[in-house]
PDB file of C-alpha atoms and ligand atoms in Angstrom:
ATOM      1  CA  MET A   1     -26.593   3.307   7.813  1.00  0.00           C
ATOM      2  CA  GLN A   2     -24.532   6.106   9.146  1.00  0.00           C
ATOM      3  CA  GLY A   3     -20.804   5.985   9.975  1.00  0.00           C
ATOM      4  CA  LEU A   4     -19.757   5.477  13.514  1.00  0.00           C
ATOM      5  CA  PRO A   5     -17.805   8.171  15.449  1.00  0.00           C
ATOM      6  CA  LEU A   6     -14.286   7.201  16.727  1.00  0.00           C
ATOM      7  CA  SER A   7     -12.606   8.981  19.518  1.00  0.00           C
ATOM      8  CA  PHE A   8      -9.359   8.857  21.506  1.00  0.00           C
ATOM      9  CA  THR A   9      -9.136  10.801  24.725  1.00  0.00           C
ATOM     10  CA  GLY A  10      -6.016  11.098  26.719  1.00  0.00           C
ATOM     11  CA  VAL A  11      -4.752   7.779  25.307  1.00  0.00           C
ATOM     12  CA  LYS A  12      -1.455   6.478  26.659  1.00  0.00           C
ATOM     13  CA  LYS A  13       0.370   3.305  25.415  1.00  0.00           C
ATOM     14  CA  ALA A  14       3.835   2.000  26.147  1.00  0.00           C
ATOM     15  CA  PHE A  15       5.393  -1.226  25.168  1.00  0.00           C
ATOM     16  CA  GLN A  16       7.956  -2.937  27.390  1.00  0.00           C
ATOM     17  CA  ILE A  17      11.176  -3.830  25.520  1.00  0.00           C
ATOM     18  CA  LYS A  18      13.883  -5.606  27.417  1.00  0.00           C
ATOM     19  CA  GLY A  19      12.455  -4.212  30.654  1.00  0.00           C
ATOM     20  CA  GLN A  20      12.420  -0.562  29.298  1.00  0.00           C
ATOM     21  CA  ALA A  21       9.173   1.290  28.694  1.00  0.00           C
ATOM     22  CA  LEU A  22       8.890   2.539  25.200  1.00  0.00           C
ATOM     23  CA  PRO A  23       6.213   5.299  25.164  1.00  0.00           C
ATOM     24  CA  VAL A  24       4.300   5.190  21.763  1.00  0.00           C
ATOM     25  CA  LEU A  25       1.258   7.335  22.622  1.00  0.00           C
ATOM     26  CA  ASP A  26       1.459   9.687  25.518  1.00  0.00           C
ATOM     27  CA  GLY A  27      -1.945  11.299  25.967  1.00  0.00           C
ATOM     28  CA  LEU A  28      -3.308  11.387  22.456  1.00  0.00           C
ATOM     29  CA  ASP A  29      -6.585  13.162  21.729  1.00  0.00           C
ATOM     30  CA  LEU A  30      -8.189  12.470  18.335  1.00  0.00           C
ATOM     31  CA  ASN A  31     -11.821  12.699  17.319  1.00  0.00           C
ATOM     32  CA  CYS A  32     -13.143  11.366  14.090  1.00  0.00           C
ATOM     33  CA  PRO A  33     -16.730  12.481  13.655  1.00  0.00           C
ATOM     34  CA  ALA A  34     -19.409  10.117  12.191  1.00  0.00           C
ATOM     35  CA  GLY A  35     -18.961   9.921   8.427  1.00  0.00           C
ATOM     36  CA  SER A  36     -15.626  11.832   8.352  1.00  0.00           C
ATOM     37  CA  PHE A  37     -12.576  10.665   6.359  1.00  0.00           C
ATOM     38  CA  THR A  38      -9.200  11.310   8.202  1.00  0.00           C
ATOM     39  CA  ALA A  39      -5.884  10.539   6.785  1.00  0.00           C
ATOM     40  CA  LEU A  40      -2.987  10.028   9.192  1.00  0.00           C
ATOM     41  CA  LEU A  41       0.612  10.594   8.246  1.00  0.00           C
ATOM     42  CA  GLY A  42       3.667  10.317  10.384  1.00  0.00           C
ATOM     43  CA  PRO A  43       7.298   9.043  10.397  1.00  0.00           C
ATOM     44  CA  SER A  44       7.875   5.257  10.446  1.00  0.00           C
ATOM     45  CA  GLY A  45       7.720   3.786  13.874  1.00  0.00           C
ATOM     46  CA  CYS A  46       5.787   6.811  15.403  1.00  0.00           C
ATOM     47  CA  GLY A  47       2.786   4.776  16.461  1.00  0.00           C
ATOM     48  CA  LYS A  48       0.196   4.757  13.577  1.00  0.00           C
ATOM     49  CA  SER A  49      -0.323   1.045  13.508  1.00  0.00           C
ATOM     50  CA  THR A  50      -0.485   0.900  17.279  1.00  0.00           C
ATOM     51  CA  LEU A  51      -3.236   3.626  17.197  1.00  0.00           C
ATOM     52  CA  LEU A  52      -5.290   1.484  14.833  1.00  0.00           C
ATOM     53  CA  ARG A  53      -4.881  -1.600  16.803  1.00  0.00           C
ATOM     54  CA  LEU A  54      -6.125   0.178  19.867  1.00  0.00           C
ATOM     55  CA  ALA A  55      -9.118   1.363  17.831  1.00  0.00           C
ATOM     56  CA  LEU A  56      -9.796  -2.237  17.095  1.00  0.00           C
ATOM     57  CA  GLY A  57      -9.396  -3.378  20.641  1.00  0.00           C
ATOM     58  CA  LEU A  58      -6.425  -5.515  19.736  1.00  0.00           C
ATOM     59  CA  GLU A  59      -4.232  -3.646  22.018  1.00  0.00           C
ATOM     60  CA  LEU A  60      -5.382  -2.092  25.310  1.00  0.00           C
ATOM     61  CA  ALA A  61      -4.530   1.418  26.330  1.00  0.00           C
ATOM     62  CA  ASP A  62      -2.607   2.086  29.461  1.00  0.00           C
ATOM     63  CA  ALA A  63      -4.623   5.174  30.131  1.00  0.00           C
ATOM     64  CA  GLY A  64      -7.411   7.197  28.446  1.00  0.00           C
ATOM     65  CA  THR A  65     -10.475   6.191  26.622  1.00  0.00           C
ATOM     66  CA  ILE A  66     -11.178   5.042  23.148  1.00  0.00           C
ATOM     67  CA  LEU A  67     -14.676   4.857  21.888  1.00  0.00           C
ATOM     68  CA  ALA A  68     -15.885   3.402  18.557  1.00  0.00           C
ATOM     69  CA  GLY A  69     -19.536   4.238  18.086  1.00  0.00           C
ATOM     70  CA  ASN A  70     -19.733   5.141  21.744  1.00  0.00           C
ATOM     71  CA  GLU A  71     -18.701   1.615  22.650  1.00  0.00           C
ATOM     72  CA  ASN A  72     -15.625  -0.299  23.695  1.00  0.00           C
ATOM     73  CA  PRO A  73     -13.659  -0.986  20.409  1.00  0.00           C
ATOM     74  CA  ALA A  74     -13.415  -4.749  20.899  1.00  0.00           C
ATOM     75  CA  ALA A  75     -17.363  -5.015  21.503  1.00  0.00           C
ATOM     76  CA  MET A  76     -17.862  -2.860  18.387  1.00  0.00           C
ATOM     77  CA  ARG A  77     -15.558  -4.996  16.214  1.00  0.00           C
ATOM     78  CA  LYS A  78     -17.522  -8.091  17.185  1.00  0.00           C
ATOM     79  CA  THR A  79     -20.784  -6.558  15.788  1.00  0.00           C
ATOM     80  CA  GLY A  80     -19.216  -6.604  12.250  1.00  0.00           C
ATOM     81  CA  ALA A  81     -19.578  -2.731  11.935  1.00  0.00           C
ATOM     82  CA  VAL A  82     -15.763  -2.261  11.663  1.00  0.00           C
ATOM     83  CA  GLY A  83     -13.755  -3.001   8.521  1.00  0.00           C
ATOM     84  CA  VAL A  84      -9.964  -3.281   8.688  1.00  0.00           C
ATOM     85  CA  ALA A  85      -7.181  -3.733   6.201  1.00  0.00           C
ATOM     86  CA  PHE A  86      -3.819  -4.226   7.927  1.00  0.00           C
ATOM     87  CA  GLN A  87      -0.466  -3.036   6.679  1.00  0.00           C
ATOM     88  CA  ASP A  88       0.669  -6.590   5.790  1.00  0.00           C
ATOM     89  CA  ALA A  89      -2.479  -7.872   4.096  1.00  0.00           C
ATOM     90  CA  ALA A  90      -2.837 -10.622   6.885  1.00  0.00           C
ATOM     91  CA  LEU A  91      -4.526 -13.290   4.630  1.00  0.00           C
ATOM     92  CA  LEU A  92      -4.953 -16.790   5.656  1.00  0.00           C
ATOM     93  CA  PRO A  93      -2.439 -18.763   3.507  1.00  0.00           C
ATOM     94  CA  TRP A  94      -4.307 -21.869   3.228  1.00  0.00           C
ATOM     95  CA  ARG A  95      -7.515 -20.134   1.972  1.00  0.00           C
ATOM     96  CA  ASN A  96      -8.125 -18.949  -1.541  1.00  0.00           C
ATOM     97  CA  VAL A  97      -9.065 -15.306  -2.532  1.00  0.00           C
ATOM     98  CA  GLU A  98     -12.828 -16.014  -2.224  1.00  0.00           C
ATOM     99  CA  ASP A  99     -12.612 -17.699   1.140  1.00  0.00           C
ATOM    100  CA  ASN A 100     -10.265 -15.013   2.474  1.00  0.00           C
ATOM    101  CA  ILE A 101     -12.908 -12.404   1.604  1.00  0.00           C
ATOM    102  CA  LEU A 102     -15.660 -14.622   3.116  1.00  0.00           C
ATOM    103  CA  LEU A 103     -13.857 -14.722   6.446  1.00  0.00           C
ATOM    104  CA  PRO A 104     -15.503 -11.748   8.199  1.00  0.00           C
ATOM    105  CA  PHE A 105     -18.887 -13.397   7.496  1.00  0.00           C
ATOM    106  CA  GLU A 106     -17.855 -16.653   8.986  1.00  0.00           C
ATOM    107  CA  VAL A 107     -16.345 -14.968  12.102  1.00  0.00           C
ATOM    108  CA  LEU A 108     -19.746 -13.173  12.578  1.00  0.00           C
ATOM    109  CA  GLY A 109     -21.785 -16.229  11.693  1.00  0.00           C
ATOM    110  CA  ARG A 110     -23.504 -14.396   8.835  1.00  0.00           C
ATOM    111  CA  GLN A 111     -24.159 -14.723   5.119  1.00  0.00           C
ATOM    112  CA  PRO A 112     -23.061 -12.237   2.469  1.00  0.00           C
ATOM    113  CA  ASP A 113     -25.930  -9.765   1.491  1.00  0.00           C
ATOM    114  CA  SER A 114     -26.318 -11.344  -2.014  1.00  0.00           C
ATOM    115  CA  PRO A 115     -25.038 -14.472  -3.902  1.00  0.00           C
ATOM    116  CA  ASP A 116     -22.764 -12.377  -6.002  1.00  0.00           C
ATOM    117  CA  HIS A 117     -21.548 -10.100  -3.176  1.00  0.00           C
ATOM    118  CA  ILE A 118     -18.088 -11.771  -3.027  1.00  0.00           C
ATOM    119  CA  GLY A 119     -17.876 -11.670  -6.930  1.00  0.00           C
ATOM    120  CA  GLU A 120     -18.641  -7.944  -6.767  1.00  0.00           C
ATOM    121  CA  LEU A 121     -15.825  -7.220  -4.387  1.00  0.00           C
ATOM    122  CA  ILE A 122     -13.353  -9.258  -6.433  1.00  0.00           C
ATOM    123  CA  ARG A 123     -14.219  -7.210  -9.543  1.00  0.00           C
ATOM    124  CA  LEU A 124     -14.040  -3.999  -7.460  1.00  0.00           C
ATOM    125  CA  VAL A 125     -10.316  -4.815  -6.785  1.00  0.00           C
ATOM    126  CA  GLY A 126      -9.692  -6.233 -10.229  1.00  0.00           C
ATOM    127  CA  LEU A 127      -8.983  -9.874  -9.350  1.00  0.00           C
ATOM    128  CA  GLU A 128     -11.340 -11.715 -11.601  1.00  0.00           C
ATOM    129  CA  GLY A 129      -9.945 -15.129 -12.560  1.00  0.00           C
ATOM    130  CA  PHE A 130      -7.982 -15.340  -9.270  1.00  0.00           C
ATOM    131  CA  GLU A 131     -10.908 -16.431  -7.187  1.00  0.00           C
ATOM    132  CA  LYS A 132      -9.476 -19.801  -6.422  1.00  0.00           C
ATOM    133  CA  ALA A 133      -5.837 -18.636  -6.129  1.00  0.00           C
ATOM    134  CA  ARG A 134      -4.099 -18.921  -2.658  1.00  0.00           C
ATOM    135  CA  PRO A 135      -2.080 -16.009  -1.273  1.00  0.00           C
ATOM    136  CA  ALA A 136       1.223 -17.555  -2.171  1.00  0.00           C
ATOM    137  CA  GLU A 137       0.182 -17.492  -5.853  1.00  0.00           C
ATOM    138  CA  LEU A 138      -0.613 -13.743  -5.802  1.00  0.00           C
ATOM    139  CA  SER A 139       1.819 -10.757  -5.939  1.00  0.00           C
ATOM    140  CA  GLY A 140       2.137  -8.513  -2.965  1.00  0.00           C
ATOM    141  CA  GLY A 141      -0.109  -5.917  -4.644  1.00  0.00           C
ATOM    142  CA  MET A 142      -2.742  -8.548  -5.352  1.00  0.00           C
ATOM    143  CA  ARG A 143      -2.728  -9.662  -1.734  1.00  0.00           C
ATOM    144  CA  GLN A 144      -3.264  -6.191  -0.618  1.00  0.00           C
ATOM    145  CA  ARG A 145      -6.182  -5.939  -2.918  1.00  0.00           C
ATOM    146  CA  VAL A 146      -7.723  -8.991  -1.351  1.00  0.00           C
ATOM    147  CA  ALA A 147      -7.359  -7.464   2.053  1.00  0.00           C
ATOM    148  CA  ILE A 148      -9.033  -4.225   0.737  1.00  0.00           C
ATOM    149  CA  ALA A 149     -12.002  -6.326  -0.581  1.00  0.00           C
ATOM    150  CA  ARG A 150     -12.171  -8.077   2.718  1.00  0.00           C
ATOM    151  CA  SER A 151     -12.174  -4.835   4.662  1.00  0.00           C
ATOM    152  CA  LEU A 152     -15.296  -3.723   2.659  1.00  0.00           C
ATOM    153  CA  ALA A 153     -17.095  -7.016   2.786  1.00  0.00           C
ATOM    154  CA  THR A 154     -19.508  -6.419   5.671  1.00  0.00           C
ATOM    155  CA  ARG A 155     -20.204  -2.776   4.476  1.00  0.00           C
ATOM    156  CA  PRO A 156     -18.494  -1.348   7.586  1.00  0.00           C
ATOM    157  CA  ARG A 157     -19.640   1.791   9.393  1.00  0.00           C
ATOM    158  CA  LEU A 158     -16.028   2.379  10.549  1.00  0.00           C
ATOM    159  CA  LEU A 159     -13.316   1.711   8.099  1.00  0.00           C
ATOM    160  CA  LEU A 160      -9.694   1.436   9.519  1.00  0.00           C
ATOM    161  CA  MET A 161      -6.975   1.092   6.715  1.00  0.00           C
ATOM    162  CA  ASP A 162      -3.288   0.777   7.356  1.00  0.00           C
ATOM    163  CA  GLU A 163      -1.230   1.676   4.250  1.00  0.00           C
ATOM    164  CA  PRO A 164      -3.657  -0.395   2.031  1.00  0.00           C
ATOM    165  CA  PHE A 165      -2.154   0.713  -1.074  1.00  0.00           C
ATOM    166  CA  GLY A 166       1.553   0.663  -0.227  1.00  0.00           C
ATOM    167  CA  ALA A 167       2.475  -2.313  -2.391  1.00  0.00           C
ATOM    168  CA  LEU A 168       0.434  -0.972  -5.615  1.00  0.00           C
ATOM    169  CA  ASP A 169       1.872   0.586  -8.642  1.00  0.00           C
ATOM    170  CA  LEU A 170       0.963   4.149  -9.152  1.00  0.00           C
ATOM    171  CA  ILE A 171      -1.798   3.501 -11.730  1.00  0.00           C
ATOM    172  CA  LEU A 172      -3.389   0.870  -9.736  1.00  0.00           C
ATOM    173  CA  ARG A 173      -3.111   3.064  -6.587  1.00  0.00           C
ATOM    174  CA  ARG A 174      -4.835   5.842  -8.255  1.00  0.00           C
ATOM    175  CA  GLN A 175      -7.596   3.481  -9.330  1.00  0.00           C
ATOM    176  CA  MET A 176      -8.019   2.139  -5.859  1.00  0.00           C
ATOM    177  CA  ASN A 177      -8.056   5.786  -4.652  1.00  0.00           C
ATOM    178  CA  LEU A 178     -10.995   6.528  -6.913  1.00  0.00           C
ATOM    179  CA  GLU A 179     -12.793   3.358  -5.912  1.00  0.00           C
ATOM    180  CA  LEU A 180     -12.290   4.147  -2.223  1.00  0.00           C
ATOM    181  CA  GLN A 181     -13.666   7.725  -2.782  1.00  0.00           C
ATOM    182  CA  ARG A 182     -16.654   6.283  -4.561  1.00  0.00           C
ATOM    183  CA  ILE A 183     -17.419   3.707  -1.767  1.00  0.00           C
ATOM    184  CA  TRP A 184     -16.837   6.247   0.965  1.00  0.00           C
ATOM    185  CA  SER A 185     -19.078   8.874  -0.756  1.00  0.00           C
ATOM    186  CA  ALA A 186     -21.883   6.309  -1.188  1.00  0.00           C
ATOM    187  CA  ALA A 187     -21.899   4.742   2.277  1.00  0.00           C
ATOM    188  CA  ARG A 188     -19.982   7.278   4.289  1.00  0.00           C
ATOM    189  CA  PRO A 189     -18.261   4.922   6.700  1.00  0.00           C
ATOM    190  CA  THR A 190     -16.173   6.939   9.177  1.00  0.00           C
ATOM    191  CA  THR A 191     -12.669   6.279   7.729  1.00  0.00           C
ATOM    192  CA  LEU A 192      -9.184   6.439   9.190  1.00  0.00           C
ATOM    193  CA  LEU A 193      -6.511   5.874   6.569  1.00  0.00           C
ATOM    194  CA  ILE A 194      -2.876   5.492   7.563  1.00  0.00           C
ATOM    195  CA  THR A 195      -0.594   6.279   4.605  1.00  0.00           C
ATOM    196  CA  HIS A 196       2.856   7.494   3.650  1.00  0.00           C
ATOM    197  CA  GLY A 197       1.394   9.075   0.486  1.00  0.00           C
ATOM    198  CA  VAL A 198       0.797  12.802   1.030  1.00  0.00           C
ATOM    199  CA  ASP A 199      -0.986  13.163  -2.291  1.00  0.00           C
ATOM    200  CA  GLU A 200      -3.310  10.223  -1.645  1.00  0.00           C
ATOM    201  CA  ALA A 201      -4.150  11.579   1.779  1.00  0.00           C
ATOM    202  CA  VAL A 202      -4.989  15.051   0.414  1.00  0.00           C
ATOM    203  CA  TYR A 203      -6.997  13.432  -2.453  1.00  0.00           C
ATOM    204  CA  LEU A 204      -9.063  11.307  -0.282  1.00  0.00           C
ATOM    205  CA  ALA A 205      -9.548  12.954   3.065  1.00  0.00           C
ATOM    206  CA  ASP A 206     -11.581  15.715   4.744  1.00  0.00           C
ATOM    207  CA  ARG A 207      -8.596  16.466   6.925  1.00  0.00           C
ATOM    208  CA  VAL A 208      -5.032  15.228   7.201  1.00  0.00           C
ATOM    209  CA  ILE A 209      -3.431  14.629  10.638  1.00  0.00           C
ATOM    210  CA  VAL A 210       0.372  14.701  10.839  1.00  0.00           C
ATOM    211  CA  LEU A 211       1.961  12.827  13.776  1.00  0.00           C
ATOM    212  CA  SER A 212       5.176  13.617  15.339  1.00  0.00           C
ATOM    213  CA  ASN A 213       7.889  11.113  16.184  1.00  0.00           C
ATOM    214  CA  ARG A 214       7.324   8.769  19.067  1.00  0.00           C
ATOM    215  CA  PRO A 215       5.534   9.169  21.322  1.00  0.00           C
ATOM    216  CA  ALA A 216       3.161  10.199  18.606  1.00  0.00           C
ATOM    217  CA  GLY A 217       1.365  13.729  19.172  1.00  0.00           C
ATOM    218  CA  ILE A 218      -0.629  15.634  16.779  1.00  0.00           C
ATOM    219  CA  LEU A 219       1.718  18.138  14.841  1.00  0.00           C
ATOM    220  CA  ALA A 220      -0.866  19.451  12.390  1.00  0.00           C
ATOM    221  CA  ASN A 221      -4.542  18.983  11.552  1.00  0.00           C
ATOM    222  CA  ILE A 222      -5.141  20.312   8.090  1.00  0.00           C
ATOM    223  CA  ALA A 223      -8.646  20.710   6.686  1.00  0.00           C
ATOM    224  CA  ILE A 224      -8.688  19.736   2.941  1.00  0.00           C
ATOM    225  CA  PRO A 225     -10.991  22.277   1.117  1.00  0.00           C
ATOM    226  CA  PHE A 226     -11.399  20.532  -2.315  1.00  0.00           C
ATOM    227  CA  GLU A 227     -15.032  19.939  -3.176  1.00  0.00           C
ATOM    228  CA  ARG A 228     -16.377  16.355  -3.860  1.00  0.00           C
ATOM    229  CA  PRO A 229     -16.625  14.400  -5.792  1.00  0.00           C
ATOM    230  CA  ARG A 230     -12.918  14.930  -6.537  1.00  0.00           C
ATOM    231  CA  ALA A 231     -11.932  14.316 -10.142  1.00  0.00           C
ATOM    232  CA  PRO A 232      -8.579  12.616 -10.969  1.00  0.00           C
ATOM    233  CA  ALA A 233      -7.549  15.873 -12.461  1.00  0.00           C
ATOM    234  CA  LEU A 234      -7.178  17.217  -8.915  1.00  0.00           C
ATOM    235  CA  PHE A 235      -3.830  15.239  -8.765  1.00  0.00           C
ATOM    236  CA  ARG A 236      -2.514  17.824 -11.349  1.00  0.00           C
ATOM    237  CA  ASP A 237      -3.961  20.936  -9.854  1.00  0.00           C
ATOM    238  CA  PRO A 238      -1.474  23.541  -8.571  1.00  0.00           C
ATOM    239  CA  GLU A 239      -3.552  24.210  -5.420  1.00  0.00           C
ATOM    240  CA  PHE A 240      -3.414  20.566  -4.642  1.00  0.00           C
ATOM    241  CA  HIS A 241       0.361  20.523  -5.002  1.00  0.00           C
ATOM    242  CA  LYS A 242       0.692  23.533  -2.793  1.00  0.00           C
ATOM    243  CA  LEU A 243      -1.215  21.798  -0.088  1.00  0.00           C
ATOM    244  CA  CYS A 244       0.847  18.621  -0.521  1.00  0.00           C
ATOM    245  CA  ASP A 245       4.030  20.646  -0.215  1.00  0.00           C
ATOM    246  CA  GLU A 246       2.728  22.298   3.023  1.00  0.00           C
ATOM    247  CA  ILE A 247       1.952  19.031   4.623  1.00  0.00           C
ATOM    248  CA  SER A 248       5.357  17.423   3.406  1.00  0.00           C
ATOM    249  CA  ALA A 249       6.944  20.363   5.220  1.00  0.00           C
ATOM    250  CA  TRP A 250       5.532  19.188   8.433  1.00  0.00           C
ATOM    251  CA  LEU A 251       6.894  15.656   7.875  1.00  0.00           C
ATOM    252  CA  GLU A 252      10.420  16.330   6.597  1.00  0.00           C
ATOM    253  CA  PRO A 253      11.947  17.588   9.864  1.00  0.00           C
ATOM    254  CA  GLN A 254      10.309  14.505  11.709  1.00  0.00           C
ATOM    255  CA  ALA A 255      11.864  12.113   9.192  1.00  0.00           C
ATOM    256  CA  GLU A 256      15.325  13.762   9.568  1.00  0.00           C
ATOM    257  CA  ALA A 257      15.056  13.543  13.366  1.00  0.00           C
ATOM    258  CA  SER A 258      13.986   9.905  13.212  1.00  0.00           C
ATOM    259  CA  SER A 259      16.970   8.862  10.992  1.00  0.00           C
ATOM    260  CA  ARG A 260      19.548  10.501  13.437  1.00  0.00           C
TER     261      ARG A 260
HETATM  262  N1  ATP B 301       3.675  -5.507  20.137  1.00  0.00           N
HETATM  263  C1  ATP B 301       4.807  -4.687  20.269  1.00  0.00           C
HETATM  264  N2  ATP B 301       5.799  -4.875  21.138  1.00  0.00           N
HETATM  265  C2  ATP B 301       6.728  -3.987  21.437  1.00  0.00           C
HETATM  266  N3  ATP B 301       6.794  -2.920  20.703  1.00  0.00           N
HETATM  267  C3  ATP B 301       6.049  -2.612  19.648  1.00  0.00           C
HETATM  268  C4  ATP B 301       4.960  -3.484  19.501  1.00  0.00           C
HETATM  269  N4  ATP B 301       4.090  -2.908  18.507  1.00  0.00           N
HETATM  270  C5  ATP B 301       4.926  -1.806  18.028  1.00  0.00           C
HETATM  271  N5  ATP B 301       5.856  -1.720  18.840  1.00  0.00           N
HETATM  272  C6  ATP B 301       6.830  -0.406  18.825  1.00  0.00           C
HETATM  273  O1  ATP B 301       5.968   0.724  18.826  1.00  0.00           O
HETATM  274  C7  ATP B 301       6.493   1.722  18.008  1.00  0.00           C
HETATM  275  C8  ATP B 301       5.441   2.148  17.035  1.00  0.00           C
HETATM  276  O2  ATP B 301       5.193   1.041  16.160  1.00  0.00           O
HETATM  277  P1  ATP B 301       4.005   1.271  15.019  1.00  0.00           P
HETATM  278  O3  ATP B 301       3.834  -0.146  14.348  1.00  0.00           O
HETATM  279  O4  ATP B 301       2.792   1.770  15.718  1.00  0.00           O
HETATM  280  O5  ATP B 301       4.589   2.248  14.041  1.00  0.00           O
HETATM  281  P2  ATP B 301       4.102   2.849  12.757  1.00  0.00           P
HETATM  282  O6  ATP B 301       3.851   4.247  12.899  1.00  0.00           O
HETATM  283  O7  ATP B 301       2.894   2.119  12.339  1.00  0.00           O
HETATM  284  O8  ATP B 301       5.255   2.734  11.671  1.00  0.00           O
HETATM  285  P3  ATP B 301       5.340   2.370  10.064  1.00  0.00           P
HETATM  286  O9  ATP B 301       4.987   3.639   9.353  1.00  0.00           O
HETATM  287  O10 ATP B 301       6.661   1.947   9.894  1.00  0.00           O
HETATM  288  O11 ATP B 301       4.265   1.301   9.863  1.00  0.00           O
HETATM  289  C9  ATP B 301       7.739   1.114  17.406  1.00  0.00           C
HETATM  290  O12 ATP B 301       8.834   1.620  17.975  1.00  0.00           O
HETATM  291  C10 ATP B 301       7.645  -0.532  17.456  1.00  0.00           C
HETATM  292  O13 ATP B 301       8.847  -0.983  17.692  1.00  0.00           O
HETATM  293 MG1   MG B 302       2.495   0.832  10.655  1.00  0.00          MG
END
């Protein structure tokens, strides 16, 4: 199964806040080819989550076109080809871990591929023993791991992840980075990862896109030259650090401007 392409062409989106228009995207063009891995960095509040919600058809653009696998995003989402992990885990509080991961199958009226499929996902994110726990009984990082497992449940061809590792400690974050690289390399879903971690972006992606302050435009589009598979030792490589520094240099003036 091949990844699905995702494209934004001339996309505009503004929110109305107290009668005032707040432009968030003002003519954004972004093309994610089938099977590519794009990491998206940008200052807080610039419009990254909005872009992801548009790609899911949860928000509608005011102008421009968004295509997921050459289809309307909402229609594509309903086929089960799209996996999503939101910034805030978004688990159903009354359901246990297993049942939260099963949710996409229920929505689609489908069964998991194998009797142990949910068990495999739970092991993948290191939550064995917590199958029957409710979200309130988990830590923030554990909840995020449930959301990651759920995003992968239907073996998506388009994977949209909004800061999925934000609440994890460094060791766990690195482990999840390795797992995500493994899953992506095996199945090649087109992946869009929103993150505040420059090193994580460089480690995982084919290219890193830096967005400007709102309304978000593309400031930089940086191809990542490191060969795959990428070993954990890459995190200690001087070339890797050089590239991370270059990318951070694009972000810092934005962060200063947004805090003024
Ligand atoms: N439903 C909404 N109604 C009104 N304003 C909204 C809505 N959703 C987002 N916004 C506004 O749009 C802007 C972009 O928000 P968005 O959540 O896309 O930012 P972000 O880049 O994901 O930030 P962060 O890195 O902090 O998660 C913000 O100013 C936010 O207040
Ligand atoms: Mg966000």
